Amino acid sequence: VQLVESGGGLVQAGGSLRLACATSGFPFGDHAIGWFRQAPGKEREGVACIRSEDQRTLYAGSVKGRFTISADSAKNTVYLQMNNLKPEDTANYYCAVDPVLPITVSSWRISDLGAWGQGIQVTVSS
């Protein structure tokens, strides 16, 4: 399994970024794929995930209405469009995959059958 993130960077508050996670090595359609983030001094938290076979999506309350997750099955790639970014969105963002879609993104745990990307930095200046 391979997950390769791209698209991070520095943006001013109110701006937008789009993260991409290019995947390989597992059945793209029936797995839960998405994003966690970890800010300095804080625990890693689930942000959003998607299961592309039924387009089921889940979001953390803190990003609902601002972030949109989508999946391109032809490219085996998941995107996270982040709009109206806030300084509190500053974190290292990790792509992750697991065979099981969680009930909520806050309860999402990556099992031994899942995988993580290397992480990519998103910095939002005020």
C-alpha atoms as an extended CHARMM CRD file, in Angstrom:
* protein
*
       126  EXT
         1         1  VAL       CA              0.0000000000        0.0000000000        0.0000000000  PROA      1               0.0000000000
         2         2  GLN       CA              1.3010000000        3.4270000000       -0.9230000000  PROA      2               0.0000000000
         3         3  LEU       CA             -0.1440000000        6.8460000000       -0.0930000000  PROA      3               0.0000000000
         4         4  VAL       CA              1.5420000000        9.9770000000       -1.4500000000  PROA      4               0.0000000000
         5         5  GLU       CA              0.3060000000       13.3940000000       -0.3500000000  PROA      5               0.0000000000
         6         6  SER       CA              0.7270000000       16.6610000000       -2.2130000000  PROA      6               0.0000000000
         7         7  GLY       CA             -0.6500000000       20.1850000000       -2.2050000000  PROA      7               0.0000000000
         8         8  GLY       CA              0.2460000000       21.5540000000        1.1990000000  PROA      8               0.0000000000
         9         9  GLY       CA              1.8520000000       24.9210000000        1.8510000000  PROA      9               0.0000000000
        10        10  LEU       CA              1.4300000000       28.3590000000        3.3430000000  PROA      10              0.0000000000
        11        11  VAL       CA             -1.7540000000       30.3680000000        2.8790000000  PROA      11              0.0000000000
        12        12  GLN       CA             -3.3440000000       33.3900000000        4.5010000000  PROA      12              0.0000000000
        13        13  ALA       CA             -6.4600000000       33.0750000000        6.6150000000  PROA      13              0.0000000000
        14        14  GLY       CA             -9.5290000000       32.9280000000        4.4190000000  PROA      14              0.0000000000
        15        15  GLY       CA             -7.5970000000       31.3120000000        1.5980000000  PROA      15              0.0000000000
        16        16  SER       CA             -7.8560000000       27.8580000000        0.0420000000  PROA      16              0.0000000000
        17        17  LEU       CA             -5.6710000000       24.8250000000       -0.5580000000  PROA      17              0.0000000000
        18        18  ARG       CA             -6.3230000000       21.4440000000       -2.1290000000  PROA      18              0.0000000000
        19        19  LEU       CA             -4.5640000000       18.3670000000       -0.8310000000  PROA      19              0.0000000000
        20        20  ALA       CA             -4.2330000000       15.2370000000       -2.9380000000  PROA      20              0.0000000000
        21        21  CYS       CA             -3.5040000000       11.6620000000       -1.8740000000  PROA      21              0.0000000000
        22        22  ALA       CA             -2.4180000000        9.3560000000       -4.6720000000  PROA      22              0.0000000000
        23        23  THR       CA             -2.9430000000        5.7410000000       -3.6600000000  PROA      23              0.0000000000
        24        24  SER       CA             -1.9820000000        2.2770000000       -4.8200000000  PROA      24              0.0000000000
        25        25  GLY       CA             -1.9200000000       -1.2860000000       -3.5730000000  PROA      25              0.0000000000
        26        26  PHE       CA             -5.4740000000       -1.8390000000       -2.3210000000  PROA      26              0.0000000000
        27        27  PRO       CA             -9.0770000000       -1.8920000000       -3.6290000000  PROA      27              0.0000000000
        28        28  PHE       CA             -9.7410000000        1.8280000000       -3.9050000000  PROA      28              0.0000000000
        29        29  GLY       CA            -13.5300000000        1.6370000000       -4.0340000000  PROA      29              0.0000000000
        30        30  ASP       CA            -14.4510000000       -0.2130000000       -0.8710000000  PROA      30              0.0000000000
        31        31  HSD       CA            -11.9070000000        1.1990000000        1.5570000000  PROA      31              0.0000000000
        32        32  ALA       CA            -12.2430000000        4.2850000000        3.7530000000  PROA      32              0.0000000000
        33        33  ILE       CA             -9.6900000000        6.8660000000        2.6440000000  PROA      33              0.0000000000
        34        34  GLY       CA             -9.2140000000       10.2590000000        4.1740000000  PROA      34              0.0000000000
        35        35  TRP       CA             -7.2390000000       12.7000000000        6.2520000000  PROA      35              0.0000000000
        36        36  PHE       CA             -6.0420000000       13.1630000000        9.7830000000  PROA      36              0.0000000000
        37        37  ARG       CA             -4.1680000000       16.1870000000       11.0880000000  PROA      37              0.0000000000
        38        38  GLN       CA             -1.8590000000       16.8640000000       13.9840000000  PROA      38              0.0000000000
        39        39  ALA       CA             -0.9620000000       20.2960000000       15.2760000000  PROA      39              0.0000000000
        40        40  PRO       CA              2.0560000000       20.8790000000       17.5440000000  PROA      40              0.0000000000
        41        41  GLY       CA              1.2890000000       19.7360000000       21.0690000000  PROA      41              0.0000000000
        42        42  LYS       CA             -2.0440000000       18.2060000000       20.1000000000  PROA      42              0.0000000000
        43        43  GLU       CA             -3.2940000000       14.7130000000       19.3890000000  PROA      43              0.0000000000
        44        44  ARG       CA             -3.8580000000       13.5140000000       15.8590000000  PROA      44              0.0000000000
        45        45  GLU       CA             -7.4970000000       13.9560000000       14.8600000000  PROA      45              0.0000000000
        46        46  GLY       CA             -9.6370000000       12.7100000000       12.0140000000  PROA      46              0.0000000000
        47        47  VAL       CA            -10.6600000000       15.4160000000        9.5550000000  PROA      47              0.0000000000
        48        48  ALA       CA            -12.6010000000       13.7340000000        6.7550000000  PROA      48              0.0000000000
        49        49  CYS       CA            -12.9580000000       10.4060000000        5.0070000000  PROA      49              0.0000000000
        50        50  ILE       CA            -14.7130000000        8.9150000000        2.0150000000  PROA      50              0.0000000000
        51        51  ARG       CA            -15.6780000000        5.5220000000        0.6510000000  PROA      51              0.0000000000
        52        52  SER       CA            -15.8100000000        5.9590000000       -3.0800000000  PROA      52              0.0000000000
        53        53  GLU       CA            -18.0210000000        2.9910000000       -4.0000000000  PROA      53              0.0000000000
        54        54  ASP       CA            -21.0360000000        4.7000000000       -2.4010000000  PROA      54              0.0000000000
        55        55  GLN       CA            -19.6240000000        8.2380000000       -2.0100000000  PROA      55              0.0000000000
        56        56  ARG       CA            -20.2070000000        8.0840000000        1.7210000000  PROA      56              0.0000000000
        57        57  THR       CA            -18.3930000000       11.0030000000        3.3800000000  PROA      57              0.0000000000
        58        58  LEU       CA            -17.7150000000       11.9590000000        6.9850000000  PROA      58              0.0000000000
        59        59  TYR       CA            -16.3920000000       15.2380000000        8.3880000000  PROA      59              0.0000000000
        60        60  ALA       CA            -15.1680000000       16.5940000000       11.6770000000  PROA      60              0.0000000000
        61        61  GLY       CA            -17.4360000000       19.3060000000       13.0310000000  PROA      61              0.0000000000
        62        62  SER       CA            -14.6230000000       21.8460000000       12.9470000000  PROA      62              0.0000000000
        63        63  VAL       CA            -14.2720000000       21.5870000000        9.1520000000  PROA      63              0.0000000000
        64        64  LYS       CA            -17.8300000000       20.8500000000        8.0360000000  PROA      64              0.0000000000
        65        65  GLY       CA            -18.9710000000       23.4100000000        5.4870000000  PROA      65              0.0000000000
        66        66  ARG       CA            -15.3980000000       24.5150000000        4.7450000000  PROA      66              0.0000000000
        67        67  PHE       CA            -13.6660000000       21.3040000000        3.6210000000  PROA      67              0.0000000000
        68        68  THR       CA            -14.8240000000       18.9130000000        0.9070000000  PROA      68              0.0000000000
        69        69  ILE       CA            -13.4260000000       15.4360000000        0.3520000000  PROA      69              0.0000000000
        70        70  SER       CA            -13.7420000000       13.7440000000       -3.0220000000  PROA      70              0.0000000000
        71        71  ALA       CA            -12.4170000000       10.6760000000       -4.7990000000  PROA      71              0.0000000000
        72        72  ASP       CA            -11.3250000000       10.1030000000       -8.3970000000  PROA      72              0.0000000000
        73        73  SER       CA            -11.5400000000        6.3570000000       -8.9960000000  PROA      73              0.0000000000
        74        74  ALA       CA             -9.8750000000        6.6000000000      -12.4020000000  PROA      74              0.0000000000
        75        75  LYS       CA             -6.7700000000        8.0670000000      -10.7540000000  PROA      75              0.0000000000
        76        76  ASN       CA             -7.0600000000        6.2690000000       -7.3810000000  PROA      76              0.0000000000
        77        77  THR       CA             -6.6850000000        9.6850000000       -5.7950000000  PROA      77              0.0000000000
        78        78  VAL       CA             -8.5290000000       11.3960000000       -2.9560000000  PROA      78              0.0000000000
        79        79  TYR       CA             -8.7090000000       15.1720000000       -2.6610000000  PROA      79              0.0000000000
        80        80  LEU       CA             -9.3730000000       17.4880000000        0.2500000000  PROA      80              0.0000000000
        81        81  GLN       CA            -10.5080000000       20.9220000000       -0.8400000000  PROA      81              0.0000000000
        82        82  MET       CA            -10.0000000000       23.3110000000        2.0580000000  PROA      82              0.0000000000
        83        83  ASN       CA            -11.7210000000       26.6930000000        1.8640000000  PROA      83              0.0000000000
        84        84  ASN       CA            -11.9610000000       29.5890000000        4.2970000000  PROA      84              0.0000000000
        85        85  LEU       CA             -8.8690000000       28.3290000000        6.0910000000  PROA      85              0.0000000000
        86        86  LYS       CA             -8.2360000000       29.4640000000        9.6480000000  PROA      86              0.0000000000
        87        87  PRO       CA             -5.0030000000       29.6540000000       11.6600000000  PROA      87              0.0000000000
        88        88  GLU       CA             -6.3050000000       26.7620000000       13.7870000000  PROA      88              0.0000000000
        89        89  ASP       CA             -6.2440000000       24.5690000000       10.6600000000  PROA      89              0.0000000000
        90        90  THR       CA             -2.4470000000       24.7500000000       10.7740000000  PROA      90              0.0000000000
        91        91  ALA       CA             -1.1580000000       21.1890000000       11.1600000000  PROA      91              0.0000000000
        92        92  ASN       CA              0.5870000000       18.3010000000        9.5330000000  PROA      92              0.0000000000
        93        93  TYR       CA             -2.0290000000       16.5140000000        7.4270000000  PROA      93              0.0000000000
        94        94  TYR       CA             -1.8290000000       12.7570000000        6.9330000000  PROA      94              0.0000000000
        95        95  CYS       CA             -3.5940000000       10.6600000000        4.3400000000  PROA      95              0.0000000000
        96        96  ALA       CA             -4.8180000000        7.3250000000        5.6930000000  PROA      96              0.0000000000
        97        97  VAL       CA             -6.6700000000        4.2460000000        4.5040000000  PROA      97              0.0000000000
        98        98  ASP       CA             -8.5120000000        1.4730000000        6.3070000000  PROA      98              0.0000000000
        99        99  PRO       CA            -10.8120000000       -1.3290000000        5.1340000000  PROA      99              0.0000000000
       100       100  VAL       CA            -13.5970000000       -0.2060000000        7.4900000000  PROA      100             0.0000000000
       101       101  LEU       CA            -15.5400000000        3.0490000000        7.2400000000  PROA      101             0.0000000000
       102       102  PRO       CA            -15.9820000000        4.5150000000       10.7380000000  PROA      102             0.0000000000
       103       103  ILE       CA            -19.2530000000        5.6170000000       12.3030000000  PROA      103             0.0000000000
       104       104  THR       CA            -17.8090000000        9.0910000000       12.8200000000  PROA      104             0.0000000000
       105       105  VAL       CA            -14.5120000000       10.5590000000       11.7240000000  PROA      105             0.0000000000
       106       106  SER       CA            -13.6560000000       11.3270000000       15.3420000000  PROA      106             0.0000000000
       107       107  SER       CA            -13.8560000000        7.5930000000       16.1020000000  PROA      107             0.0000000000
       108       108  TRP       CA            -11.8070000000        6.5950000000       13.0560000000  PROA      108             0.0000000000
       109       109  ARG       CA             -8.8730000000        4.3650000000       13.8970000000  PROA      109             0.0000000000
       110       110  ILE       CA             -6.4060000000        2.9680000000       11.3950000000  PROA      110             0.0000000000
       111       111  SER       CA             -6.0070000000       -0.7660000000       11.9670000000  PROA      111             0.0000000000
       112       112  ASP       CA             -3.0880000000       -3.0280000000       11.1410000000  PROA      112             0.0000000000
       113       113  LEU       CA             -4.7610000000       -3.6000000000        7.7780000000  PROA      113             0.0000000000
       114       114  GLY       CA             -4.5930000000        0.1150000000        6.9730000000  PROA      114             0.0000000000
       115       115  ALA       CA             -1.8000000000        2.5150000000        6.1280000000  PROA      115             0.0000000000
       116       116  TRP       CA             -0.5830000000        6.0870000000        6.5460000000  PROA      116             0.0000000000
       117       117  GLY       CA              1.0220000000        8.6160000000        4.2680000000  PROA      117             0.0000000000
       118       118  GLN       CA              4.1120000000       10.5530000000        5.2530000000  PROA      118             0.0000000000
       119       119  GLY       CA              2.2620000000       13.7440000000        6.0560000000  PROA      119             0.0000000000
       120       120  ILE       CA              2.2580000000       17.2140000000        4.5560000000  PROA      120             0.0000000000
       121       121  GLN       CA              2.3920000000       20.5910000000        6.2450000000  PROA      121             0.0000000000
       122       122  VAL       CA             -0.4230000000       23.1260000000        5.9980000000  PROA      122             0.0000000000
       123       123  THR       CA              0.2360000000       26.5320000000        7.5480000000  PROA      123             0.0000000000
       124       124  VAL       CA             -2.4130000000       29.2490000000        7.7530000000  PROA      124             0.0000000000
       125       125  SER       CA             -1.1930000000       32.7050000000        8.6890000000  PROA      125             0.0000000000
       126       126  SER       CA             -3.4280000000       35.2620000000       10.3640000000  PROA      126             0.0000000000
